[in-house]
Coordinates of C-alpha atoms in Angstrom, one line a residue:
Chain A
M270 CA 159.3 159.8 153.0
N271 CA 160.8 162.8 151.2
T272 CA 164.4 164.0 151.4
S273 CA 166.9 165.0 148.8
R274 CA 167.2 161.5 147.4
T275 CA 163.7 161.4 146.2
K276 CA 163.0 165.1 145.5
L277 CA 161.4 165.3 142.1
T278 CA 162.8 168.1 140.0
R279 CA 160.9 167.3 136.8
L280 CA 157.1 167.4 136.6
P281 CA 156.6 167.5 140.4
K282 CA 152.8 167.3 139.8
R283 CA 153.4 163.6 139.0
G284 CA 155.2 162.8 142.2
A285 CA 153.8 161.6 145.5
H286 CA 155.3 160.6 148.8
D287 CA 152.3 159.1 150.6
A288 CA 151.9 155.5 151.6
E289 CA 148.4 155.5 150.0
T290 CA 150.0 156.0 146.6
I291 CA 153.2 154.1 147.1
Y292 CA 152.0 150.8 148.7
P293 CA 149.4 149.8 146.1
I294 CA 152.0 150.1 143.4
L295 CA 154.5 148.0 145.3
D296 CA 151.9 145.5 146.2
A297 CA 150.7 145.0 142.6
A298 CA 154.2 144.1 141.3
L299 CA 155.5 140.7 140.4
V300 CA 159.1 141.8 140.4
C301 CA 161.2 144.8 141.5
H302 CA 164.6 146.0 140.4
I303 CA 167.2 146.4 143.2
S304 CA 170.4 148.2 142.8
Y305 CA 173.5 148.6 145.0
C306 CA 177.0 149.9 144.6
I307 CA 180.4 148.3 145.0
D308 CA 183.3 150.8 144.7
G309 CA 181.2 153.2 142.6
Q310 CA 180.0 150.5 140.2
P311 CA 176.2 150.1 140.2
F312 CA 174.5 146.6 139.9
I313 CA 170.9 145.8 139.3
I314 CA 169.1 142.6 140.0
P315 CA 165.4 141.9 139.2
T316 CA 163.8 139.8 141.8
A317 CA 160.5 138.8 143.4
F318 CA 159.6 140.5 146.7
C319 CA 156.9 141.5 149.1
R320 CA 156.1 144.4 151.4
I321 CA 155.2 144.0 155.1
E322 CA 154.3 147.3 156.6
D323 CA 157.2 149.6 155.5
T324 CA 159.7 146.9 154.9
L325 CA 160.4 145.1 151.6
Y326 CA 161.7 141.5 151.7
I327 CA 163.5 139.5 149.1
H328 CA 164.8 135.9 149.1
G329 CA 167.5 134.1 147.3
S330 CA 170.2 131.4 147.5
V331 CA 172.8 131.6 150.2
G332 CA 175.3 131.0 147.4
S333 CA 174.3 134.1 145.5
H334 CA 176.9 136.9 145.3
F335 CA 174.1 139.4 145.2
F336 CA 172.5 138.1 148.4
R337 CA 175.8 137.8 150.2
E338 CA 176.5 141.4 149.3
L339 CA 173.2 142.5 150.6
A340 CA 173.6 140.5 153.8
K341 CA 176.4 142.9 154.7
G342 CA 174.0 145.7 155.1
V343 CA 174.4 148.1 152.1
H344 CA 172.5 151.0 150.7
V345 CA 170.0 149.9 148.1
C346 CA 167.5 151.5 145.7
V347 CA 164.4 149.5 144.8
A348 CA 162.3 150.4 141.7
V349 CA 158.9 149.1 140.6
T350 CA 157.5 150.2 137.3
F351 CA 154.3 149.5 135.4
I352 CA 153.7 150.8 131.9
D353 CA 149.9 151.3 131.5
G354 CA 149.7 152.9 128.1
L355 CA 151.5 154.4 125.1
I356 CA 150.8 158.1 124.5
L357 CA 151.1 158.7 120.8
A358 CA 151.1 162.4 120.3
R359 CA 151.1 164.3 117.0
S360 CA 154.6 165.6 117.8
A361 CA 157.4 163.2 118.6
F362 CA 158.4 165.5 121.5
S363 CA 155.0 165.0 123.2
H364 CA 155.2 161.2 123.1
S365 CA 155.0 159.7 126.5
V366 CA 153.8 156.6 128.4
N367 CA 151.2 156.2 131.2
Y368 CA 153.0 154.6 134.1
R369 CA 153.0 153.9 137.8
S370 CA 156.5 153.8 139.4
V371 CA 158.0 153.7 142.9
V372 CA 161.6 154.3 143.8
A373 CA 162.5 153.4 147.4
F374 CA 165.7 153.7 149.4
G375 CA 166.9 151.7 152.4
K376 CA 169.7 149.7 153.9
S377 CA 169.6 146.0 153.5
R378 CA 169.5 143.7 156.6
L379 CA 170.0 139.9 156.8
V380 CA 167.0 138.4 158.4
E381 CA 168.1 136.0 161.1
D382 CA 164.8 135.5 163.0
E383 CA 163.1 132.4 161.8
A384 CA 159.5 133.7 162.2
E385 CA 160.4 136.8 160.2
S386 CA 161.9 134.7 157.4
W387 CA 158.9 132.4 157.3
L388 CA 156.4 135.3 157.1
A389 CA 158.5 136.9 154.3
L390 CA 158.5 133.7 152.3
E391 CA 154.8 133.3 152.8
R392 CA 154.2 136.9 151.6
I393 CA 156.6 136.6 148.7
T394 CA 154.7 133.6 147.5
E395 CA 151.4 135.4 148.0
Q396 CA 152.6 138.4 146.1
I397 CA 153.2 136.2 143.1
M398 CA 149.9 134.4 143.4
P399 CA 147.4 135.3 146.2
G400 CA 146.0 132.1 147.7
R401 CA 149.0 130.0 146.8
W402 CA 150.8 129.6 150.2
A403 CA 148.0 127.6 151.7
D404 CA 148.0 125.3 148.7
T405 CA 151.6 124.3 148.5
R406 CA 154.2 122.2 150.4
H407 CA 155.9 124.6 152.8
P408 CA 159.7 124.8 153.0
N409 CA 161.5 122.1 155.0
A410 CA 164.6 122.6 157.2
S411 CA 167.0 121.8 154.4
E412 CA 165.3 124.3 152.0
M413 CA 165.3 127.0 154.7
K414 CA 169.0 126.5 155.2
K415 CA 169.6 127.1 151.5
T416 CA 167.5 130.3 151.5
M417 CA 168.6 133.8 152.5
V418 CA 166.0 136.4 153.4
I419 CA 166.9 140.1 153.2
A420 CA 164.9 142.9 154.6
I421 CA 165.0 146.4 153.2
P422 CA 163.3 148.9 155.6
I423 CA 162.0 151.8 153.5
E424 CA 163.7 154.9 154.6
E425 CA 162.4 157.1 151.8
A426 CA 160.2 156.4 148.8
S427 CA 158.4 158.3 146.1
A428 CA 155.8 157.4 143.5
K429 CA 155.4 158.9 140.1
V430 CA 152.2 158.3 138.2
R431 CA 151.0 159.5 134.7
T432 CA 147.5 158.9 133.6
G433 CA 145.3 160.4 130.9
G434 CA 145.7 161.2 127.3
V435 CA 147.8 163.2 124.8
N436 CA 149.2 166.6 125.6
D437 CA 150.0 168.0 122.3
D438 CA 150.7 171.7 121.9
P439 CA 147.5 173.5 120.6
E440 CA 149.3 174.4 117.4
D441 CA 149.8 170.7 116.7
L442 CA 146.2 169.6 117.0
A443 CA 145.4 170.1 113.4
L444 CA 148.3 168.0 112.1
P445 CA 147.3 165.0 110.0
Y446 CA 148.7 162.4 112.4
W447 CA 146.7 159.9 114.4
A448 CA 147.0 160.7 118.1
G449 CA 145.8 158.8 121.1
V450 CA 146.5 156.2 123.8
V451 CA 147.3 152.5 123.4
P452 CA 146.3 151.0 126.7
L453 CA 148.6 148.2 127.9
S454 CA 148.0 145.5 130.5
L455 CA 149.5 142.3 131.7
T456 CA 147.4 139.3 130.7
Y457 CA 147.3 136.1 132.7
H458 CA 146.6 133.2 130.2
T459 CA 145.0 129.9 130.9
P460 CA 147.0 127.9 133.4
V461 CA 148.9 124.9 131.8
P462 CA 149.1 121.9 134.2
D463 CA 152.5 120.2 134.8
E464 CA 153.0 117.3 132.4
K465 CA 154.8 115.4 135.1
R466 CA 151.6 115.2 137.2
I467 CA 150.8 111.8 138.7
K468 CA 147.2 112.6 139.5
D469 CA 144.9 115.3 138.2
V470 CA 144.3 118.0 140.7
P471 CA 141.4 120.4 139.9
L472 CA 142.4 124.0 139.1
P473 CA 142.2 125.9 142.4
D474 CA 139.7 128.8 142.7
Y475 CA 142.5 131.4 142.9
L476 CA 143.6 130.4 139.4
K477 CA 140.1 130.7 137.8
G478 CA 139.4 133.8 135.8
Chain B
M163 CA 180.9 140.5 127.0
N164 CA 181.8 138.5 130.1
T165 CA 184.0 139.7 132.9
S166 CA 183.7 139.6 136.7
R167 CA 180.8 142.1 136.7
T168 CA 178.5 139.7 134.8
K169 CA 179.8 136.3 135.8
L170 CA 176.8 134.2 136.8
T171 CA 177.4 132.2 139.9
R172 CA 173.9 130.8 140.3
L173 CA 172.3 128.5 137.7
P174 CA 174.9 129.3 135.0
K175 CA 172.9 127.2 132.5
R176 CA 170.4 130.1 132.4
G177 CA 173.1 132.6 131.5
A178 CA 174.3 133.9 128.1
H179 CA 176.7 136.5 126.9
D180 CA 176.1 136.4 123.1
A181 CA 174.5 139.2 121.2
E182 CA 172.1 136.8 119.5
T183 CA 170.5 136.3 122.9
I184 CA 171.0 139.7 124.4
Y185 CA 169.9 142.0 121.6
P186 CA 166.4 140.6 121.0
I187 CA 165.6 141.0 124.7
L188 CA 166.8 144.6 124.7
D189 CA 165.0 145.4 121.5
A190 CA 161.6 144.1 122.7
A191 CA 161.5 146.3 125.8
L192 CA 159.4 149.4 126.3
V193 CA 161.5 150.5 129.2
C194 CA 164.7 149.8 131.0
H195 CA 166.0 150.5 134.5
I196 CA 169.2 152.4 134.8
S197 CA 171.2 152.7 138.0
Y198 CA 174.2 154.8 139.0
C199 CA 175.9 155.7 142.2
I200 CA 176.6 158.9 144.0
D201 CA 178.9 158.5 147.0
G202 CA 177.9 154.9 147.4
Q203 CA 174.2 155.6 147.2
P204 CA 172.5 153.8 144.3
F205 CA 169.7 155.4 142.3
I206 CA 167.4 153.7 139.7
I207 CA 165.5 155.4 137.0
P208 CA 163.0 153.7 134.6
T209 CA 163.2 155.1 131.2
A210 CA 162.5 154.5 127.5
F211 CA 165.5 153.7 125.4
C212 CA 166.8 152.2 122.2
R213 CA 169.8 150.2 121.0
I214 CA 171.9 151.1 118.0
E215 CA 174.6 148.4 117.4
D216 CA 176.2 147.9 120.8
T217 CA 175.2 151.3 122.3
L218 CA 172.0 152.1 124.3
Y219 CA 170.5 155.6 124.1
I220 CA 168.1 157.4 126.4
H221 CA 166.7 160.9 126.3
G222 CA 165.4 163.3 128.8
S223 CA 165.1 166.9 129.9
V224 CA 168.2 169.0 130.2
G225 CA 166.7 170.1 133.5
S226 CA 166.7 166.6 135.0
H227 CA 169.1 165.8 137.8
F228 CA 169.4 162.3 136.6
F229 CA 170.4 163.3 133.0
R230 CA 172.8 166.0 134.3
E231 CA 174.5 163.3 136.4
L232 CA 174.8 160.9 133.4
A233 CA 176.1 163.7 131.2
K234 CA 179.2 163.8 133.4
G235 CA 180.1 160.3 132.3
V236 CA 179.4 157.8 135.1
H237 CA 179.3 154.0 135.4
V238 CA 175.8 152.8 134.9
C239 CA 174.0 149.5 135.0
V240 CA 171.0 148.9 132.7
A241 CA 168.5 146.1 133.3
V242 CA 165.6 144.9 131.1
T243 CA 163.3 142.2 132.5
F244 CA 160.3 140.4 131.1
I245 CA 158.2 138.0 133.2
D246 CA 156.7 135.4 130.8
G247 CA 155.0 133.1 133.2
L248 CA 154.5 132.0 136.8
I249 CA 155.8 128.6 137.8
L250 CA 153.5 127.2 140.4
A251 CA 155.2 124.1 141.9
R252 CA 153.9 121.7 144.5
S253 CA 156.6 122.9 146.9
A254 CA 156.9 126.6 147.8
F255 CA 160.7 126.3 147.4
S256 CA 160.4 125.3 143.7
H257 CA 158.2 128.2 142.7
S258 CA 159.8 130.3 140.1
V259 CA 159.0 132.5 137.1
N260 CA 159.8 132.2 133.4
Y261 CA 161.7 135.3 132.4
R262 CA 164.0 137.0 130.0
S263 CA 166.4 139.5 131.5
V264 CA 169.5 141.4 130.4
V265 CA 171.9 143.3 132.6
A266 CA 174.4 145.6 130.8
F267 CA 177.2 147.8 132.0
G268 CA 178.8 150.8 130.5
K269 CA 179.9 154.4 131.0
S270 CA 177.4 157.1 130.1
R271 CA 178.3 159.8 127.5
L272 CA 176.6 163.0 126.6
V273 CA 175.7 163.0 122.9
E274 CA 176.7 166.3 121.3
D275 CA 176.6 165.3 117.7
E276 CA 173.3 166.4 116.2
A277 CA 173.0 163.5 113.7
E278 CA 173.6 161.0 116.5
S279 CA 171.0 162.7 118.7
W280 CA 168.5 162.7 115.9
L281 CA 169.0 159.0 115.1
A282 CA 168.6 158.1 118.8
L283 CA 165.4 160.1 119.1
E284 CA 164.1 158.3 116.0
R285 CA 165.0 154.9 117.3
I286 CA 163.6 155.6 120.8
T287 CA 160.3 156.5 119.2
E288 CA 160.4 153.4 117.0
Q289 CA 161.2 151.2 120.0
I290 CA 158.0 152.3 121.6
M291 CA 155.9 151.9 118.4
P292 CA 157.5 150.7 115.2
G293 CA 156.3 152.9 112.3
R294 CA 155.6 155.9 114.4
W295 CA 158.6 158.2 113.6
A296 CA 157.5 158.6 110.0
D297 CA 154.0 159.5 111.1
T298 CA 154.6 162.3 113.6
R299 CA 155.9 165.8 113.7
H300 CA 159.6 165.7 114.2
P301 CA 161.3 167.8 116.9
N302 CA 162.0 171.4 116.2
A303 CA 165.0 173.4 117.2
S304 CA 163.4 174.6 120.5
E305 CA 162.5 171.0 121.4
M306 CA 165.9 169.7 120.6
K307 CA 167.4 172.4 122.8
K308 CA 165.4 171.1 125.8
T309 CA 166.3 167.4 125.1
M310 CA 169.5 165.7 126.3
V311 CA 170.5 162.4 124.7
I312 CA 172.8 160.1 126.6
A313 CA 174.7 157.2 125.0
I314 CA 175.7 154.1 127.0
P315 CA 178.2 152.0 125.0
I316 CA 177.7 148.4 126.3
E317 CA 181.0 147.2 127.8
E318 CA 179.6 144.0 129.2
A319 CA 176.2 142.4 129.2
S320 CA 174.6 139.1 130.1
A321 CA 171.2 137.6 129.6
K322 CA 169.4 135.2 131.8
V323 CA 166.4 133.3 130.4
R324 CA 164.2 130.7 132.1
T325 CA 161.6 128.8 130.0
G326 CA 159.7 125.6 130.5
G327 CA 157.7 124.1 133.3
V328 CA 157.7 123.0 136.9
N329 CA 160.8 121.5 138.4
D330 CA 159.4 119.8 141.5
D331 CA 161.5 117.2 143.3
P332 CA 160.4 113.7 142.3
E333 CA 159.2 113.0 145.9
D334 CA 156.8 116.0 145.6
L335 CA 155.1 114.9 142.4
A336 CA 152.3 113.0 144.2
L337 CA 151.4 115.9 146.5
P338 CA 147.7 117.0 146.2
Y339 CA 148.5 120.5 145.0
W340 CA 147.8 121.8 141.5
A341 CA 151.1 122.6 139.7
G342 CA 151.8 124.2 136.4
V343 CA 152.5 127.4 134.5
V344 CA 150.5 130.5 134.2
P345 CA 151.7 132.2 131.0
L346 CA 151.8 136.0 131.1
S347 CA 152.1 138.5 128.3
L348 CA 151.7 142.2 127.7
T349 CA 148.4 143.0 125.9
Y350 CA 148.0 146.0 123.6
H351 CA 144.4 147.1 123.8
T352 CA 142.3 149.0 121.2
P353 CA 143.8 152.4 120.6
V354 CA 141.7 155.3 122.0
P355 CA 141.8 158.4 119.8
D356 CA 142.6 161.8 121.4
E357 CA 139.5 163.6 122.5
K358 CA 141.0 166.9 121.5
R359 CA 141.3 165.9 117.8
I360 CA 140.1 168.5 115.3
K361 CA 139.8 166.1 112.4
D362 CA 139.4 162.3 112.3
V363 CA 142.6 160.6 111.2
P364 CA 142.2 157.0 110.3
L365 CA 144.0 154.5 112.5
P366 CA 147.4 153.9 110.9
D367 CA 148.3 150.3 109.8
Y368 CA 151.0 149.9 112.4
L369 CA 148.4 150.3 115.1
K370 CA 146.0 147.7 113.6
G371 CA 146.0 144.3 115.3

């Protein structure tokens, strides 16, 4: 998964093109950013997604301009980014962040096969909350009619990962500035039940902890 | 800040074009996604940034393909996205997320004025960690020479925000599935001092709490 579009010219030691690095980053994300071009003008849309083998899937309204554009089959770029920590160096120049990111390229395709659409919707739901699909009312015919599923077969992809600590120049180490890492993570807070509930349903196991 | 590029066709009640909505979302972000096109091929790069008035600034290496492309002056799209909560509805179709997002459009410009570059670098550092610029060694001439600063004057921008709870159809409210919101937030963990420190510097106030 490495051609000129994903060749890393800066800091190549941070780059990877193997599925073992790329897939876990994609699979951990709640949202991706997708871009496409119309007459040289780039557009970006953030959206939920899932990965099945080497294809990404997104879903949206059949009335959406964005989805109607992608249904034509266009070149897209998909990015997933996690910021895992702030690297506060003694020099401003050496400031950085720890991160995991993937950039993938492919051509969008309208999914017309019902089974493929259904599986994509299941996996998109599961990507947001594993265990949820089996614990929800599945789409009916009218809802499926309003929903467009787009596939993006990954033609190329690359991952970039930075981990570790501060990389100040040796001559900066004695400077009187605090230096170190501020770790960051996404916190899932206590689930808040819907006020409009008619009966109390116990919190499912997949939402505990 | 509203033309055809940012007209919202879906759920227009969630859209806004006023600076009072857009700026706080931009100003809270650690990273943005920037896309541009080369011969109809979209590219996305995640990067740190700052906003000064109605201009976004990014910085990078003079050796970066991405920055050299933006130095030419090209159409870019910038996206900032926060996911604030998972909306787990009784129906799969009504699942959603609470979010704040901004999409902005502009043409990139290489910053050649030294004072403008310097201010951008200060603000980018402050965007990552307010209070940090005054507590770090500032860039020297050699570092400035390796750094490219790009300005992106915002020509158009729109924000989309979803808040609140589950919007299940009335006929789904009695279904035996748990429904509600899982709030999400980014957590800043206890700072970890650099192992390579020569002397202990007390944790600065801006990193406490």
